[in-house]
Structures are given as structure tokens and as C-alpha cells.
XYZ file of C-alpha atoms in Angstrom:
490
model
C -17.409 -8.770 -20.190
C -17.049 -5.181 -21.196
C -15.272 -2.436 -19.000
C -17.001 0.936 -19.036
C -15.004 4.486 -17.929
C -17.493 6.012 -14.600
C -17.337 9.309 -16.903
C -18.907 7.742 -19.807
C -16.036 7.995 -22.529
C -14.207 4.984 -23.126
C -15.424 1.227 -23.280
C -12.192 -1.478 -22.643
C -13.091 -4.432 -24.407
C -12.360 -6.826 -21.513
C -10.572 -7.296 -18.287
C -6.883 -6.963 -20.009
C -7.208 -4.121 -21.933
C -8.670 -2.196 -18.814
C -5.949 -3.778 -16.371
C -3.104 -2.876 -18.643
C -4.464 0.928 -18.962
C -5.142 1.261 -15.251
C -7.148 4.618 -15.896
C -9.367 5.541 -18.867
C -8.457 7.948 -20.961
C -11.028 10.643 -19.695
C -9.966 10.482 -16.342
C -12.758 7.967 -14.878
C -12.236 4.504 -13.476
C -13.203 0.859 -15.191
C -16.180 -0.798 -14.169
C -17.759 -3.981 -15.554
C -20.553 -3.358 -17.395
C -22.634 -6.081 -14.467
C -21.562 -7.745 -11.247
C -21.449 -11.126 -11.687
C -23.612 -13.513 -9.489
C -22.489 -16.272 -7.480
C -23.765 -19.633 -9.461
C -23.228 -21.983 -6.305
C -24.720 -22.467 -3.124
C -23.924 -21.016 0.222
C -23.027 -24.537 1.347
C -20.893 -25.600 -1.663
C -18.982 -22.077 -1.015
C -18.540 -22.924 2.621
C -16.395 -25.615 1.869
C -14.150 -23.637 -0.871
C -10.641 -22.928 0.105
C -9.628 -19.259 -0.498
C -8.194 -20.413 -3.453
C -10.996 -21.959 -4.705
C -13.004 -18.858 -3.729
C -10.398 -16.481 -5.445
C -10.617 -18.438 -8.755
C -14.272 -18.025 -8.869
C -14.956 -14.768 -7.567
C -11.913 -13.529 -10.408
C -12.801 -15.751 -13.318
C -16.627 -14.260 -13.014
C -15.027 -10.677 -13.652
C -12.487 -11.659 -15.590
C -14.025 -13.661 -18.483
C -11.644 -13.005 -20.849
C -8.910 -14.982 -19.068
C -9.117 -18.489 -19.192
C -9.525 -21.025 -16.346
C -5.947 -22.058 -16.324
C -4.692 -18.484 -16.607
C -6.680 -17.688 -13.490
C -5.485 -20.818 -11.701
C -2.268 -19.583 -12.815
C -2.187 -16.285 -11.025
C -4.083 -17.492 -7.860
C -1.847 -20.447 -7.706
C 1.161 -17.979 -7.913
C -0.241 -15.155 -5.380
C -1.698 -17.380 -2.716
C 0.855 -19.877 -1.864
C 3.543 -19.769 1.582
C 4.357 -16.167 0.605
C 1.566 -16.131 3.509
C 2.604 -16.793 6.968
C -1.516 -18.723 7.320
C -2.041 -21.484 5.853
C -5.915 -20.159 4.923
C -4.423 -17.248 4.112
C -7.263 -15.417 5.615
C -7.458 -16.441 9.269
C -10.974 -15.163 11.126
C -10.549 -14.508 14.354
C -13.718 -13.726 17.075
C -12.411 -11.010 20.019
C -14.752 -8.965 21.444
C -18.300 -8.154 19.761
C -16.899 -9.242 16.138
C -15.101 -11.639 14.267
C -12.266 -10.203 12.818
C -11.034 -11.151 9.122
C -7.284 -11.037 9.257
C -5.807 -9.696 6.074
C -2.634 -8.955 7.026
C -0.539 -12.058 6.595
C 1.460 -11.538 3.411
C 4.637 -10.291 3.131
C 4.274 -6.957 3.995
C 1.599 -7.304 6.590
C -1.353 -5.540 5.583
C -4.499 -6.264 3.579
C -2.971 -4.528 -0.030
C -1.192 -8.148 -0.051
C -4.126 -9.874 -0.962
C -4.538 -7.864 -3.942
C -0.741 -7.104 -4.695
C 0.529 -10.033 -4.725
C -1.675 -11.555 -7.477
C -1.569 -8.047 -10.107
C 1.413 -8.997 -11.277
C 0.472 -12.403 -12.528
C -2.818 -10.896 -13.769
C -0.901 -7.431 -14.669
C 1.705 -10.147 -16.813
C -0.805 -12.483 -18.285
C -2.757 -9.519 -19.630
C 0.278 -8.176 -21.706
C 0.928 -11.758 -23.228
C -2.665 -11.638 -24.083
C -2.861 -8.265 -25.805
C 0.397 -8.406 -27.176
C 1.616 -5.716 -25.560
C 5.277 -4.892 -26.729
C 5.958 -1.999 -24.832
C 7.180 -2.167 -21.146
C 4.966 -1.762 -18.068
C 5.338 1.383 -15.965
C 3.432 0.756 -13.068
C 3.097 4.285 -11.545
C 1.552 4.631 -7.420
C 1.075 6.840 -4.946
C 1.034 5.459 -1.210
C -0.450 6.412 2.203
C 2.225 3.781 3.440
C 0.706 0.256 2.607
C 0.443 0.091 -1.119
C 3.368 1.281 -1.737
C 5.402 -1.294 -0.470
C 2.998 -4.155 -1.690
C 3.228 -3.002 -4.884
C 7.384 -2.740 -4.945
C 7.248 -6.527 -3.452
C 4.907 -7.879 -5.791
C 6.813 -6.408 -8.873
C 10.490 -6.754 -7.868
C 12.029 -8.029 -10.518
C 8.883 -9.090 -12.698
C 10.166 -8.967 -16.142
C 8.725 -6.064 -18.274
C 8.298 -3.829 -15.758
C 9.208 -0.892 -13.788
C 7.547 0.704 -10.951
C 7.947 4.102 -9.398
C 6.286 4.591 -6.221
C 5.853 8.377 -4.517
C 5.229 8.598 -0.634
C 4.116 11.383 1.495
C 7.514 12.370 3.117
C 6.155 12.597 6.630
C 2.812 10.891 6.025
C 3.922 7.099 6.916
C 5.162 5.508 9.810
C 8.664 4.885 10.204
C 8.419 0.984 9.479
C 6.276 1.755 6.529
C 8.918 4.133 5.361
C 11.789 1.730 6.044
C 9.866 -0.709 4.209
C 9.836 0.934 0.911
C 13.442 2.666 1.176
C 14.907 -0.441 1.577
C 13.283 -2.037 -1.350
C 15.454 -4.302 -3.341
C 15.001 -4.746 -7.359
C 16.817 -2.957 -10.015
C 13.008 -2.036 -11.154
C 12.068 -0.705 -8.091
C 11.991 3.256 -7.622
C 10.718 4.842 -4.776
C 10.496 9.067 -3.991
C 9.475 10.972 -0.788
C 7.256 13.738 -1.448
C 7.280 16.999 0.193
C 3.260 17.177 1.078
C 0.594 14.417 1.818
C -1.212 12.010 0.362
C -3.339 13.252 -1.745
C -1.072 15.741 -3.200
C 0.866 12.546 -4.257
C -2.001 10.987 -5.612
C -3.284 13.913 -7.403
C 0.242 14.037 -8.829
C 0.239 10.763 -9.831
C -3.271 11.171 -11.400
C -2.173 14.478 -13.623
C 0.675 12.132 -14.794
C -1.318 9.538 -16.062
C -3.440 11.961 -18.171
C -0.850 14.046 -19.550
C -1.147 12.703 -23.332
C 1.965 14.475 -24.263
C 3.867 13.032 -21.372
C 2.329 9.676 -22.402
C 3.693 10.050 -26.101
C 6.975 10.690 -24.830
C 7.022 6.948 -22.825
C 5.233 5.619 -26.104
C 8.370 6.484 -28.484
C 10.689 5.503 -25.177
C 8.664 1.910 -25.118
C 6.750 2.398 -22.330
C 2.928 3.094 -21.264
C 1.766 3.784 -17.924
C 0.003 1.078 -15.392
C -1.342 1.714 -12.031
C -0.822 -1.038 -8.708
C -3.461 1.647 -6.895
C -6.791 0.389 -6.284
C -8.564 2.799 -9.210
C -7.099 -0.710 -10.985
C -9.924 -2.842 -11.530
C -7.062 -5.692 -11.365
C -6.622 -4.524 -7.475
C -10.176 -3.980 -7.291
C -11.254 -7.403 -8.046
C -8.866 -9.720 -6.064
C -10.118 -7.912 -2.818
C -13.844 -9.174 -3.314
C -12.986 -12.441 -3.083
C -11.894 -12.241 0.726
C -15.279 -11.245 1.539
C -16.824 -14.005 -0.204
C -14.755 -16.154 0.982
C -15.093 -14.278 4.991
C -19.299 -15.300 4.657
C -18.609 -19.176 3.413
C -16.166 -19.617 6.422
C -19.086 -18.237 9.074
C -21.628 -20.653 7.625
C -18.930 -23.738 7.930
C -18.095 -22.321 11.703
C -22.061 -22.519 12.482
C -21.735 -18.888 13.154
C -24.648 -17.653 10.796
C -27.090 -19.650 8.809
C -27.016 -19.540 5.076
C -28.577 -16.882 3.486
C -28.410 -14.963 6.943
C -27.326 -11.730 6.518
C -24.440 -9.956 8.248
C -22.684 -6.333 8.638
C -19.132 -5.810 7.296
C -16.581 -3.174 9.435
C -14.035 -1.336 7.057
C -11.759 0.936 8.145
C -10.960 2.921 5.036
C -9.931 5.831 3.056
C -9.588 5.712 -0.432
C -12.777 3.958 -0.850
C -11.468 0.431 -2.378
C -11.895 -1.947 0.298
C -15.420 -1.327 1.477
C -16.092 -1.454 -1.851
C -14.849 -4.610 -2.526
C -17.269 -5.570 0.100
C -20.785 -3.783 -1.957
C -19.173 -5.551 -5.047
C -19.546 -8.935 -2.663
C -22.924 -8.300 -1.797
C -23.887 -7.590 -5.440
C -22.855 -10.587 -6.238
C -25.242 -12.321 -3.551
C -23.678 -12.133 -0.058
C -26.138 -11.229 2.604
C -24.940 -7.921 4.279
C -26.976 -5.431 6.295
C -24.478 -2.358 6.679
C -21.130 -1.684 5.440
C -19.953 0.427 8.222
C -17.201 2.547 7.109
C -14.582 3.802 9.402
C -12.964 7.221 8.841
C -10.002 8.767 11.032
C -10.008 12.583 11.867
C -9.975 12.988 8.089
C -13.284 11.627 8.070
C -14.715 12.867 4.690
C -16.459 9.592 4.346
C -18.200 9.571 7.509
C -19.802 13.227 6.683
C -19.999 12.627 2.702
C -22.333 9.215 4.304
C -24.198 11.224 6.417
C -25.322 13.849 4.141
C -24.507 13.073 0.245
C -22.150 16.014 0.459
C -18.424 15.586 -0.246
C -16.239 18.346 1.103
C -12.301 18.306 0.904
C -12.412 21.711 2.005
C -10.950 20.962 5.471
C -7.804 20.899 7.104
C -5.969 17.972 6.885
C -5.104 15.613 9.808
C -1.750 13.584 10.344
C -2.546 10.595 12.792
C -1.297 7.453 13.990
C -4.008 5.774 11.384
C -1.784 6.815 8.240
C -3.187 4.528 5.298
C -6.708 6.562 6.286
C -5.124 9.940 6.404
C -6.864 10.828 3.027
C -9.415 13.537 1.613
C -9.742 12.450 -2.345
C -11.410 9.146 -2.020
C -10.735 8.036 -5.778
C -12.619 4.478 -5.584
C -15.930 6.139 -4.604
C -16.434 7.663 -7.690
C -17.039 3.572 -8.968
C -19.927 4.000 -6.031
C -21.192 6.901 -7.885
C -21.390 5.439 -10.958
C -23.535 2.042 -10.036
C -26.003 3.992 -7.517
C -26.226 6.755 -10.291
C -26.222 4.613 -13.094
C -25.333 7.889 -15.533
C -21.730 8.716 -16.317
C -22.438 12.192 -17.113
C -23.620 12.625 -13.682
C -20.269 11.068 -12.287
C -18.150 13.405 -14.712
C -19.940 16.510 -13.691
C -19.759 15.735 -9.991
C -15.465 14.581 -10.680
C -15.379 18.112 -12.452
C -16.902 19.406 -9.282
C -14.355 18.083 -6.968
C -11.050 18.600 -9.428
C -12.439 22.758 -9.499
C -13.961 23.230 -6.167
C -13.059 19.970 -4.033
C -17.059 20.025 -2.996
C -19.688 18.454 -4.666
C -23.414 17.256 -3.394
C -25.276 13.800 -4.504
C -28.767 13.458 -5.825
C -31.912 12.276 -3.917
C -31.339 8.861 -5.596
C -27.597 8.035 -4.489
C -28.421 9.466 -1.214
C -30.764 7.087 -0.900
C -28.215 4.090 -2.760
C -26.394 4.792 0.149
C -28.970 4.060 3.260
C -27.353 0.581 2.833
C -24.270 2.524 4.381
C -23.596 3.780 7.646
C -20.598 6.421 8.584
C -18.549 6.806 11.536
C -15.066 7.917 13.217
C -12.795 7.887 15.639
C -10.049 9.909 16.747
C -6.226 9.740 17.583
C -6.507 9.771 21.301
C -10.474 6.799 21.501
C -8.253 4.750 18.901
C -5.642 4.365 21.411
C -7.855 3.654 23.869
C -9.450 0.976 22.038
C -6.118 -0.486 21.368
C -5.627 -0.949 25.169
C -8.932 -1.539 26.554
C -9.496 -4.570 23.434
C -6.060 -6.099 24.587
C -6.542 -5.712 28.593
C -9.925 -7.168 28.193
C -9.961 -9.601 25.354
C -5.988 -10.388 24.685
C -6.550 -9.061 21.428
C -3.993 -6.649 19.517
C -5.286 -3.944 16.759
C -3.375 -2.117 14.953
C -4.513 1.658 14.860
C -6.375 1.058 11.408
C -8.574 -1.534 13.060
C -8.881 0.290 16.127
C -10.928 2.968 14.176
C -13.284 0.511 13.121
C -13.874 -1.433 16.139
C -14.070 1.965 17.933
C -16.971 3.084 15.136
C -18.400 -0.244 15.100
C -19.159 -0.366 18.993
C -20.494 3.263 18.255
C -22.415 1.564 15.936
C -23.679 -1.161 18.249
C -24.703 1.452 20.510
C -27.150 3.563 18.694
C -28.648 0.884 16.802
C -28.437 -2.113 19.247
C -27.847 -4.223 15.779
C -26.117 -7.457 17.268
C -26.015 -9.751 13.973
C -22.963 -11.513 13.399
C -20.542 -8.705 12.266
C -17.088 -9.077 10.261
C -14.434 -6.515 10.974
C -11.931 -6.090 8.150
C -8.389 -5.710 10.394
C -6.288 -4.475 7.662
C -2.633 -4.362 9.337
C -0.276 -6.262 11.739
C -0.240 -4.524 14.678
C 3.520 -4.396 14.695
C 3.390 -2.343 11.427
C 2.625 0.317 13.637
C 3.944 -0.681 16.990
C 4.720 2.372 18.629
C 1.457 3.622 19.031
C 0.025 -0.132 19.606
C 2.871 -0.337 22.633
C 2.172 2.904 24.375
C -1.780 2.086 23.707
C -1.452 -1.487 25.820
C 1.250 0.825 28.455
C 4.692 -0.439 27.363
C 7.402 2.342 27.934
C 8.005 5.259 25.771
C 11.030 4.633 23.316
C 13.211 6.269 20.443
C 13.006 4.032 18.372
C 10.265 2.520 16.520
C 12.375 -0.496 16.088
C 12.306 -1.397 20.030
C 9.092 -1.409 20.104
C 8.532 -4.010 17.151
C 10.646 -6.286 20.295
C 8.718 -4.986 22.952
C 5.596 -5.935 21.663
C 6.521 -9.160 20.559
C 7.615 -9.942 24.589
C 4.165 -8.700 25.667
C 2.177 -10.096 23.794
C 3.978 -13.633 23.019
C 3.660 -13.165 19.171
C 6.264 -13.498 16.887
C 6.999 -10.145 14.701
C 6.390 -10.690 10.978
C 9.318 -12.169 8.976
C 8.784 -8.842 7.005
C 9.463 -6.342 9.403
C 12.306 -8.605 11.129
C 15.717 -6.583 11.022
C 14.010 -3.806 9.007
C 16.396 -1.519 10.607
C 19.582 -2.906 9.629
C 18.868 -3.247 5.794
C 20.765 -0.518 3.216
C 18.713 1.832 2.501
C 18.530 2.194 -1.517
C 15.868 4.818 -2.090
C 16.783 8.391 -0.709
C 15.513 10.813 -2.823
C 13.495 13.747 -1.759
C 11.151 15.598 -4.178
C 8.273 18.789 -4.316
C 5.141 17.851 -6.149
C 6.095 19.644 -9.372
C 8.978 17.227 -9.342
C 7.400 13.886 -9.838
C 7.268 13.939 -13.783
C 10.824 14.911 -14.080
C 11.456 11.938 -11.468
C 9.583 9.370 -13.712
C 11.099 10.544 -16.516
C 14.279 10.171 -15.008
C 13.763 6.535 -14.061
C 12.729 5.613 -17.233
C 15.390 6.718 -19.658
């Protein structure tokens, strides 16, 4: 299977070549030139382990690995690293089923994904014959970031730099990443958010004189962010894997079709979840859940995309985003014309605004947008837990929140999976004061007072985070970050 740029100017020749290069050379994202169909039946599926399902739904994209090089890198990803056995528990509470993502080492969903890019990420390079080292190069709303320095600590060939917003994460994401061990682990604060990191990152990768430089130095650039299509696909597999477990539970009939709850802001995870349904799932809606920064929810509503809006730091951090890179992969199948996709990315890079034609407006009726703010996600933390015994983290707060918004206005009851992307202790302070544990100054004490309350043990991950040396202290301004990568790799 071919791998086509969204803007039309560069065709990888398989799955490899486009997960080694992260990023086409014109600036647009890989996308395989068709989705793949499931070629088994909804009952043989509901009897798959994730494994099982993960080695399908990957080998289908990925045809120009092998079977055993697939089993390879599931085998590697998906083993006790996770603290489930099925690695994806689901979990009914209230008016959903939850799919529980979170279990890996660093307790939110960009394990699944992370932890099996390194194996694909390392198998590609033997394939291609890649000589040069790996610089895998990421900017991080909080989650990736430290995914991405766990799943390639220490991996031989590699280095990865990873750039935070400096007061755009919580402060167990932050001690997460700062205390990152592996002598091919960097990791920079930014001053500014988000998407000034990522647009940093971005200008990076497409700075061809920059990128000669690394060449004669033995490098080229990688990316661990999900505008990789070897992030992209690992994530589809959960969902395929979410709709087989309902049909074993009795929960829906095969072939019955259901709705799918992301809460989301660069675009990648729901996603994932339109790439499942290409490939035969049943959904109805993909309901995607936006913070206060809720671009999404208005770009949904309307087909136009405005950036041109303040900014919003909330307790919902790994949302708190305005440049949603992985819809432009959207763009691309409901458009089905990469010059479109490039005019309307030119559009956005010049004037941060761009408006949709008739036809991907109506690609996207299959799509319904909705938010939630600081102050109803909190209360959806404490009224789900009073009432059900059932902890969200702020993330999946927002979508419950939007999905009972949802329920309301359109009285659509069908079995409904909510994608709960992060422990709740990963952001425990505003999960404690949500259920009405006392105020502390630490974020530390609450990780232990939540874990009291609510009788669950805190994640081996986040255990002790506090008393760990912190390695990674740097500080930088946006125009910094080349000089930092070159730095890193002299």
C-alpha cells in the first residue's frame, strides 16, 4: 500500500518509508492511498484478543511489514507494561460504557500508540536500510510527551527531544517528563503554549537547510506526534477491538451500530475512530468533545475553522489546543483533492481561518460537536462519582459532559462508547476538589488523597513522582528550539 502527502506532493512507497519521514516533504500528512476492510466476521472479531485485533487492524495498513514483524511489535508493545490484563478494560458507569485507555505506563491513551512506534519506528529502519540515526522530534500538550520519552528510552538509534508548553501541563505531567531517565532522552519547557510548540516543531521539520545540516551530522528527523501515520494506525485498533468486545458482552448485536465519545484536540483520536468505521465498524456519530478552546466544536458546526480566538488554559490540558494538525487527514478523504487541502493549510498557516466546501460540510453530518467548560467539567467529575462511583479524569469529563448534552437534544440512546483517555490521578487535583476532598499545596497529596477515597491504587507510574531527580531543567523562547535540537544532537 502506497502513502500519499494530504497536499498532493509526495507519494511514500509504503508504510516504512512514510513512518521513518514522519511528515512529507511539502508540509502535508501520510495517508494510505484506501482504508482497508475488515475480512472477518463480527463474531470471529468478538472473540480476538487485543492482540489479535492489533495485528490485524496494523498488518491491513501496514502491508509492507510482514506477519512476524507485526507480531513482533505487538508482541513487544502489548505485554505487562499494562497494569490490565486486556489491556483495554470497558467499563459501563452511567449512560455509556467507557473504553479505558489509560493503563500503560504513563496512564493515558498515547500508550497504546507509543509504546508500539518504537518497534514499528525500529523495524522500519532495518527495512529501509536506514544508516543514519533517528531524531524523533515532539511537541506535547502533556501526554505525548512523556509516552514518547518512555517508549524510546534507550532504544538504540535514537534520540528524542521533546518541547512542552512551560505552564501548559499539569504538575504530574510536568514531573513526568523532567524526570525522564535515558541518556537519549531530552526534554525543554517552552515559554508559550501548545501550539506555539507545535508550530515550532513543525517549521523545524521543514527547514531543508536545517535538515542538511542533521544529514552530514547522521541524523534525519522522525516525529512520535500523531501527524505519524505509525501513531495514527495503532490507535484504530482499540476501536475495533472496543465494538468486538460489546458484541461478546451481548451489549449490541452484530452489525448494530453504535456512537463513539472522544474528547479531543489535535484531531488524532477521533480519527482513529472514522478510520475504524471505514474499515466496517457500525458507528452513528463520532461526538467530539472540545474544552473552552473548542475550535472543533464550532469548525463541526459550521465548516469554518477559526484560530483567531483567545486562547484558554484549563484543567483539560492535552485539549488546550487551536491547530488541530490530524484534521487536515479528514480534509483530505471527505475532499478527496489535495490541492483543495493545500490551499485551505495555506489558509490557516497565513490567516489561521479557513472555510470548507458544501461537500466536506456535508462529509461531516456523520459528526456532531460539543463542549464543556472548566467549572460543568468539574461538576461532572463529582456528580458521575457521587452517583455512579465512577472517577473521570477532566479529559473524560468533557466528553461525558458533551455526550449527555448530546443525549439531550437528540434523545439518541444506542449503545455509546466513551473514549476515557487518562487516569484520573494524572490530574488529581482538580479530580479531588471535583468529588470535595480538601484544598492542598501540593499536587502530590492529592495523588494519596484520592487513592483513600476512592479505594484505588495510584498508578505504579505516578508512584513517588515527587521524589525522583529531576534531569531536564531547561527553559527556552520559541525562537530557541532549533538551537536546542541542534544542541542535543552534536
Amino acid at each position: 500500500m502506497k502513502y500519499f502527502s494530504t497536499r498532493g506532493g509526495q507519494i511514500a512507497d509504503g508504510a516504512a518509508s512514510a513512518i521513518i519521514q514522519g511528515i512529507a516533504d511539502d508540509k502535508g500528512l501520510f495517508v494510505p492511498e484506501k482504508i482497508p476492510a475488515l475480512d472477518i466476521s463480527f463474531e470471529e472479531l468478538s472473540e480476538m484478543t487485543y492482540q489479535e485485533v492489533a495485528k490485524l487492524v496494523i498488518g491491513k495498513f501496514f502491508e509492507d511489514f510482514t506477519s512476524e514483524e507485526i507480531s513482533y511489535c505487538v508482541d513487544s508493545a502489548y505485554d505487562d507494561k499494562f497494569e490490565t490484563k486486556d489491556i483495554v478494560p470497558i467499563v459501563p458507569a452511567g449512560d455509556a460504557l467507557f473504553m479505558e485507555l489509560y493503563h500503560g505506563r504513563t496512564s493515558a491513551f498515547k500508550d497504546m500508540a507509543l509504546s508500539i512506534l518504537p518497534y514499528l519506528l525500529s523495524t522500519a529502519v532495518k527495512k529501509q536500510g536506514e544508516e543514519k540515526k533517528i531524531c524523533i522530534l515532539t511537541a506535547t500538550s502533556g501526554d505525548t510527551g512523556k509516552a514518547a520519552l518512555e517508549g524510546f528510552s534507550g532504544v538504540e538509534g535514537t534520540e528524542i527531544i521533546v518541547f512542552y508548553p512551560e505552564d501548559g501541563v499539569s504538575a504530574v505531567q510536568k514531573a513526568q517528563m523532567v524526570t525522564q531517565e535515558g541518556k537519549n532522552t531530552h526534554v525543554f519547557a517552552v515559554r508559550g503554549n501548545f501550539d506555539d510548540a507545535q508550530t515550532g516543531v513543525k517549521k523545524i521539520f521543514n527547514d531543508k537547510d536545517f535538515a542538511k545540516m542533521l544529514d552530514d551530522r547522521g541524523y534525519r528527523l522522525s516525529s512520535a506526534n500523531s501527524i505519524n501515520i505509525g501513531r495514527l494506525v495503532p490507535q484504530v485498533a482499540y476501536y475495533v477491538y472496543a465494538y468486538g468486545q460489546l458484541i461478546k458482552r451481548g451489549t449490541i448485536a452484530p452489525r448494530a451500530s453504535v456512537n463513539i465519545v472522544v474528547p479531543t484536540g489535535n484531531f488524532g483520536n477521533i480519527l482513529a475512530a472514522y478510520y475504524a468505521s471505514l474499515m466496517g465498524i457500525p458507528v452513528n456519530k463520532f461526538i467530539c468533545a472540545s474544552n473552552e478552546n473548542k475550535v472543533l466544536t464550532d469548525f463541526i458546526n459550521t465548516g469554518i475553522y477559526d484560530a483567531r480566538r483567545e486562547f484558554h488554559l484549563t484543567n483539560s490540558p492535552s485539549m488546550d489546543i487551536l491547530i488541530s494538525s490530524n484534521l487536515e487527514r479528514l480534509l483530505y478523504h471527505l475532499s478527496g483533492d489535495a490541492s483543495e487541502v493545500n490551499r485551505l493549510m495555506s489558509e490557516l498557516d497565513s490567516d489561521k481561518y479557513y472555510e470548507v466546501s458544501d461537500k466536506v460540510k456535508q462529509g461531516m453530518s456523520c459528526f456532531y460537536g460539543g463542549f464543556s467548560d472548566v467549572t460543568d467539567t468539574n461538576k461532572t467529575i463529582g456528580s458521575m462519582y457521587r452517583t455512579k462511583g465512577y472517577l473521570l479524569d477532566t479529559h473524560t469529563a468533557v466528553a461525558y459532559k458533551v455526550y449527555e448534552d448530546y443525549l439531550k437534544s437528540t434523545c439518541d440512546a444506542r449503545p455509546t462508547l466513551i473514549a476515557a483517555t487518562a487516569s484520573p490521578f494524572k490530574f488529581s487535583g482538580s479530580v479531588a476538589l471535583s468529588i470535595g476532598l480538601p484544598e492542598s499545596d501540593s499536587e502530590f497529596d492529592y495523588l494519596k488523597m484520592l487513592s483513600e477515597e476512592s479505594g484505588i491504587q495510584i498508578p505504579k507510574g505516578l508512584s513517588g513522582l515527587e521524589t525522583k531527580e529531576i534531569r531536564h531543567k531547561d527553559v527556552i523562547d520559541i525562537e530557541d528550539m532549533v538551537k536546542a535540537v541542534e544542541a542535543c544532537l552534536k
